Amino acid sequence: MVMTSPTTSTAVNSVLRVPPASPAAAAAYFGASLAFHADVSDVASALAAGGDPGFVVVDSRSTASWDQGHIPGAVHLPTALIPEQAPRLLDPAVPVVTYCWGPGCNGATRAALALAQLGYQVKEMLGGFEYWAREGFAFETWEGGERRAADPLTAPVDDADCGC
């Protein structure tokens, strides 16, 4: 396939082999994506603002993983226990943000699905616990609180706002 313009003719590269969606289709897709996902920095900012953020954070990992590190204030609710324990631990009127280990893990997706099937409004936190820690946000372990320096590949080192 060859793309042509009024002035040039070039072969299609792998990026443009499938043309971009129309602006309307792209707006619908990206808007829907934001309805299903929350960014680690946005979750941290909402929690740090004080008061009620309007959502509850759920850690869907095992107890050993929870003990290794979790977001302060999160509810520990392993995915397998959601059907049994969610009605006791979560208010169905409050949106839920799920997280698991990180981008290579779909545990938060499975937890979000289980919660949605029970009637909860839910978003998945992109990046999971890995990016929470890598972006330098405080977390709790079985030994107490911890915080690591921000990884310059994932977060601005000297600024709380990444600008995105």
mmCIF file of C-alpha atoms in Angstrom:
data_model
loop_
_atom_site.group_PDB
_atom_site.id
_atom_site.type_symbol
_atom_site.label_atom_id
_atom_site.label_comp_id
_atom_site.label_asym_id
_atom_site.label_seq_id
_atom_site.Cartn_x
_atom_site.Cartn_y
_atom_site.Cartn_z
ATOM 1 C CA MET A 1 0.000 0.000 0.000
ATOM 2 C CA VAL A 2 1.306 3.453 -0.872
ATOM 3 C CA MET A 3 0.124 6.645 0.777
ATOM 4 C CA THR A 4 0.176 9.694 -1.372
ATOM 5 C CA SER A 5 -0.162 13.364 -0.653
ATOM 6 C CA PRO A 6 -0.350 16.263 -3.079
ATOM 7 C CA THR A 7 3.445 16.656 -2.973
ATOM 8 C CA THR A 8 4.960 13.296 -2.039
ATOM 9 C CA SER A 9 4.514 9.576 -2.344
ATOM 10 C CA THR A 10 5.843 7.279 0.400
ATOM 11 C CA ALA A 11 5.463 3.677 1.475
ATOM 12 C CA VAL A 12 3.322 3.120 4.567
ATOM 13 C CA ASN A 13 5.286 2.353 7.712
ATOM 14 C CA SER A 14 4.143 -0.041 10.426
ATOM 15 C CA VAL A 15 2.627 2.806 12.457
ATOM 16 C CA LEU A 16 0.323 3.929 9.663
ATOM 17 C CA ARG A 17 -0.349 0.551 8.064
ATOM 18 C CA VAL A 18 -3.657 0.685 9.911
ATOM 19 C CA PRO A 19 -4.791 4.296 9.653
ATOM 20 C CA PRO A 20 -5.615 6.264 12.808
ATOM 21 C CA ALA A 21 -9.238 6.305 13.894
ATOM 22 C CA SER A 22 -11.412 9.267 13.115
ATOM 23 C CA PRO A 23 -11.300 12.034 15.731
ATOM 24 C CA ALA A 24 -14.840 11.129 16.858
ATOM 25 C CA ALA A 25 -13.973 7.430 17.239
ATOM 26 C CA ALA A 26 -10.743 8.322 19.052
ATOM 27 C CA ALA A 27 -12.604 10.637 21.448
ATOM 28 C CA ALA A 28 -15.133 7.892 22.214
ATOM 29 C CA TYR A 29 -12.405 5.294 22.771
ATOM 30 C CA PHE A 30 -10.169 7.448 24.969
ATOM 31 C CA GLY A 31 -13.135 8.794 26.911
ATOM 32 C CA ALA A 32 -14.251 5.238 27.599
ATOM 33 C CA SER A 33 -10.722 4.287 28.633
ATOM 34 C CA LEU A 34 -10.706 7.047 31.254
ATOM 35 C CA ALA A 35 -14.052 5.771 32.559
ATOM 36 C CA PHE A 36 -12.394 2.399 33.248
ATOM 37 C CA HIS A 37 -8.888 3.438 34.353
ATOM 38 C CA ALA A 38 -7.236 5.683 36.907
ATOM 39 C CA ASP A 39 -3.600 6.763 36.925
ATOM 40 C CA VAL A 40 -1.386 6.123 39.975
ATOM 41 C CA SER A 41 -0.561 9.829 40.258
ATOM 42 C CA ASP A 42 -4.229 10.820 40.077
ATOM 43 C CA VAL A 43 -5.153 8.311 42.796
ATOM 44 C CA ALA A 44 -2.283 9.531 44.991
ATOM 45 C CA SER A 45 -3.266 13.159 44.451
ATOM 46 C CA ALA A 46 -6.913 12.510 45.328
ATOM 47 C CA LEU A 47 -5.940 10.608 48.479
ATOM 48 C CA ALA A 48 -3.410 13.275 49.528
ATOM 49 C CA ALA A 49 -5.924 16.114 49.125
ATOM 50 C CA GLY A 50 -7.509 15.189 52.433
ATOM 51 C CA GLY A 51 -11.131 14.537 53.115
ATOM 52 C CA ASP A 52 -13.199 11.965 51.296
ATOM 53 C CA PRO A 53 -11.788 11.290 47.808
ATOM 54 C CA GLY A 54 -15.127 9.824 46.722
ATOM 55 C CA PHE A 55 -13.735 6.338 46.131
ATOM 56 C CA VAL A 56 -12.179 3.437 47.998
ATOM 57 C CA VAL A 57 -8.961 1.702 46.926
ATOM 58 C CA VAL A 58 -8.942 -2.111 46.893
ATOM 59 C CA ASP A 59 -5.770 -4.198 46.879
ATOM 60 C CA SER A 60 -6.704 -7.494 45.229
ATOM 61 C CA ARG A 61 -3.467 -9.371 46.028
ATOM 62 C CA SER A 62 -2.658 -12.135 48.503
ATOM 63 C CA THR A 63 -1.922 -11.530 52.175
ATOM 64 C CA ALA A 64 1.807 -12.102 51.594
ATOM 65 C CA SER A 65 1.781 -9.459 48.846
ATOM 66 C CA TRP A 66 -0.244 -7.062 51.023
ATOM 67 C CA ASP A 67 2.267 -7.494 53.850
ATOM 68 C CA GLN A 68 5.133 -6.759 51.454
ATOM 69 C CA GLY A 69 3.606 -3.369 50.645
ATOM 70 C CA HIS A 70 0.252 -1.689 50.032
ATOM 71 C CA ILE A 71 -1.293 1.737 49.587
ATOM 72 C CA PRO A 72 -2.138 3.382 52.925
ATOM 73 C CA GLY A 73 -5.871 3.235 53.562
ATOM 74 C CA ALA A 74 -6.503 0.566 50.945
ATOM 75 C CA VAL A 75 -8.921 -2.265 51.669
ATOM 76 C CA HIS A 76 -7.334 -5.699 51.389
ATOM 77 C CA LEU A 77 -9.713 -7.869 49.375
ATOM 78 C CA PRO A 78 -8.112 -10.682 47.369
ATOM 79 C CA THR A 79 -9.946 -11.360 44.122
ATOM 80 C CA ALA A 80 -11.048 -14.872 45.113
ATOM 81 C CA LEU A 81 -12.779 -13.459 48.213
ATOM 82 C CA ILE A 82 -14.657 -10.631 46.480
ATOM 83 C CA PRO A 83 -18.020 -12.429 46.094
ATOM 84 C CA GLU A 84 -18.007 -13.441 49.752
ATOM 85 C CA GLN A 85 -16.488 -10.357 51.417
ATOM 86 C CA ALA A 86 -17.221 -7.309 49.218
ATOM 87 C CA PRO A 87 -20.764 -6.792 50.598
ATOM 88 C CA ARG A 88 -19.313 -6.662 54.128
ATOM 89 C CA LEU A 89 -16.300 -4.440 53.298
ATOM 90 C CA LEU A 90 -17.517 -2.088 50.561
ATOM 91 C CA ASP A 91 -20.370 0.366 50.217
ATOM 92 C CA PRO A 92 -22.076 -0.224 46.851
ATOM 93 C CA ALA A 93 -22.671 3.540 46.537
ATOM 94 C CA VAL A 94 -18.931 4.334 46.640
ATOM 95 C CA PRO A 95 -16.817 3.802 43.503
ATOM 96 C CA VAL A 96 -13.916 1.362 43.837
ATOM 97 C CA VAL A 97 -10.396 1.620 42.385
ATOM 98 C CA THR A 98 -8.661 -1.758 42.164
ATOM 99 C CA TYR A 99 -4.962 -2.481 41.960
ATOM 100 C CA CYS A 100 -2.664 -5.479 41.866
ATOM 101 C CA TRP A 101 1.110 -5.817 41.308
ATOM 102 C CA GLY A 102 1.725 -3.841 38.155
ATOM 103 C CA PRO A 103 1.287 -3.515 34.417
ATOM 104 C CA GLY A 104 2.331 -7.116 33.818
ATOM 105 C CA CYS A 105 -0.446 -8.440 36.053
ATOM 106 C CA ASN A 106 -4.154 -8.591 35.252
ATOM 107 C CA GLY A 107 -5.246 -9.199 38.842
ATOM 108 C CA ALA A 108 -6.718 -5.708 39.155
ATOM 109 C CA THR A 109 -8.700 -6.326 35.966
ATOM 110 C CA ARG A 110 -10.083 -9.597 37.332
ATOM 111 C CA ALA A 111 -10.955 -7.876 40.625
ATOM 112 C CA ALA A 112 -12.651 -5.007 38.766
ATOM 113 C CA LEU A 113 -14.674 -7.514 36.758
ATOM 114 C CA ALA A 114 -15.756 -9.393 39.897
ATOM 115 C CA LEU A 115 -16.805 -6.136 41.568
ATOM 116 C CA ALA A 116 -18.653 -4.884 38.475
ATOM 117 C CA GLN A 117 -20.536 -8.189 38.301
ATOM 118 C CA LEU A 118 -21.673 -7.526 41.887
ATOM 119 C CA GLY A 119 -22.951 -4.079 40.912
ATOM 120 C CA TYR A 120 -20.066 -1.845 42.042
ATOM 121 C CA GLN A 121 -18.824 1.120 40.017
ATOM 122 C CA VAL A 122 -15.152 0.353 39.480
ATOM 123 C CA LYS A 123 -11.960 1.597 37.868
ATOM 124 C CA GLU A 124 -8.603 -0.128 37.552
ATOM 125 C CA MET A 125 -5.491 1.728 38.707
ATOM 126 C CA LEU A 126 -2.969 1.550 35.878
ATOM 127 C CA GLY A 127 0.542 0.625 36.985
ATOM 128 C CA GLY A 128 -0.562 -1.087 40.178
ATOM 129 C CA PHE A 129 1.526 -1.242 43.307
ATOM 130 C CA GLU A 130 4.739 -1.311 41.250
ATOM 131 C CA TYR A 131 4.185 2.155 39.851
ATOM 132 C CA TRP A 132 2.851 3.456 43.169
ATOM 133 C CA ALA A 133 6.215 2.620 44.731
ATOM 134 C CA ARG A 134 8.257 3.606 41.649
ATOM 135 C CA GLU A 135 6.628 7.038 41.544
ATOM 136 C CA GLY A 136 7.778 7.626 45.122
ATOM 137 C CA PHE A 137 4.454 7.461 46.963
ATOM 138 C CA ALA A 138 4.389 6.270 50.578
ATOM 139 C CA PHE A 139 3.258 2.725 51.255
ATOM 140 C CA GLU A 140 2.829 0.448 54.240
ATOM 141 C CA THR A 141 4.421 -2.938 54.901
ATOM 142 C CA TRP A 142 4.051 -5.406 57.747
ATOM 143 C CA GLU A 143 6.989 -3.579 59.346
ATOM 144 C CA GLY A 144 5.543 -0.056 58.984
ATOM 145 C CA GLY A 145 5.617 2.828 56.520
ATOM 146 C CA GLU A 146 8.067 3.130 53.651
ATOM 147 C CA ARG A 147 8.768 5.463 50.780
ATOM 148 C CA ARG A 148 11.288 5.148 47.967
ATOM 149 C CA ALA A 149 12.794 7.847 45.807
ATOM 150 C CA ALA A 150 10.880 8.461 42.585
ATOM 151 C CA ASP A 151 12.208 6.578 39.584
ATOM 152 C CA PRO A 152 13.078 9.257 36.991
ATOM 153 C CA LEU A 153 11.775 6.951 34.249
ATOM 154 C CA THR A 154 8.290 6.948 35.750
ATOM 155 C CA ALA A 155 7.818 10.254 37.585
ATOM 156 C CA PRO A 156 9.329 13.721 37.825
ATOM 157 C CA VAL A 157 11.962 13.677 40.541
ATOM 158 C CA ASP A 158 11.618 17.288 41.710
ATOM 159 C CA ASP A 159 7.964 18.034 40.941
ATOM 160 C CA ALA A 160 4.698 16.569 42.174
ATOM 161 C CA ASP A 161 2.986 17.222 38.836
ATOM 162 C CA CYS A 162 4.093 15.390 35.706
ATOM 163 C CA GLY A 163 2.201 17.849 33.532
ATOM 164 C CA CYS A 164 0.031 15.247 31.850
#
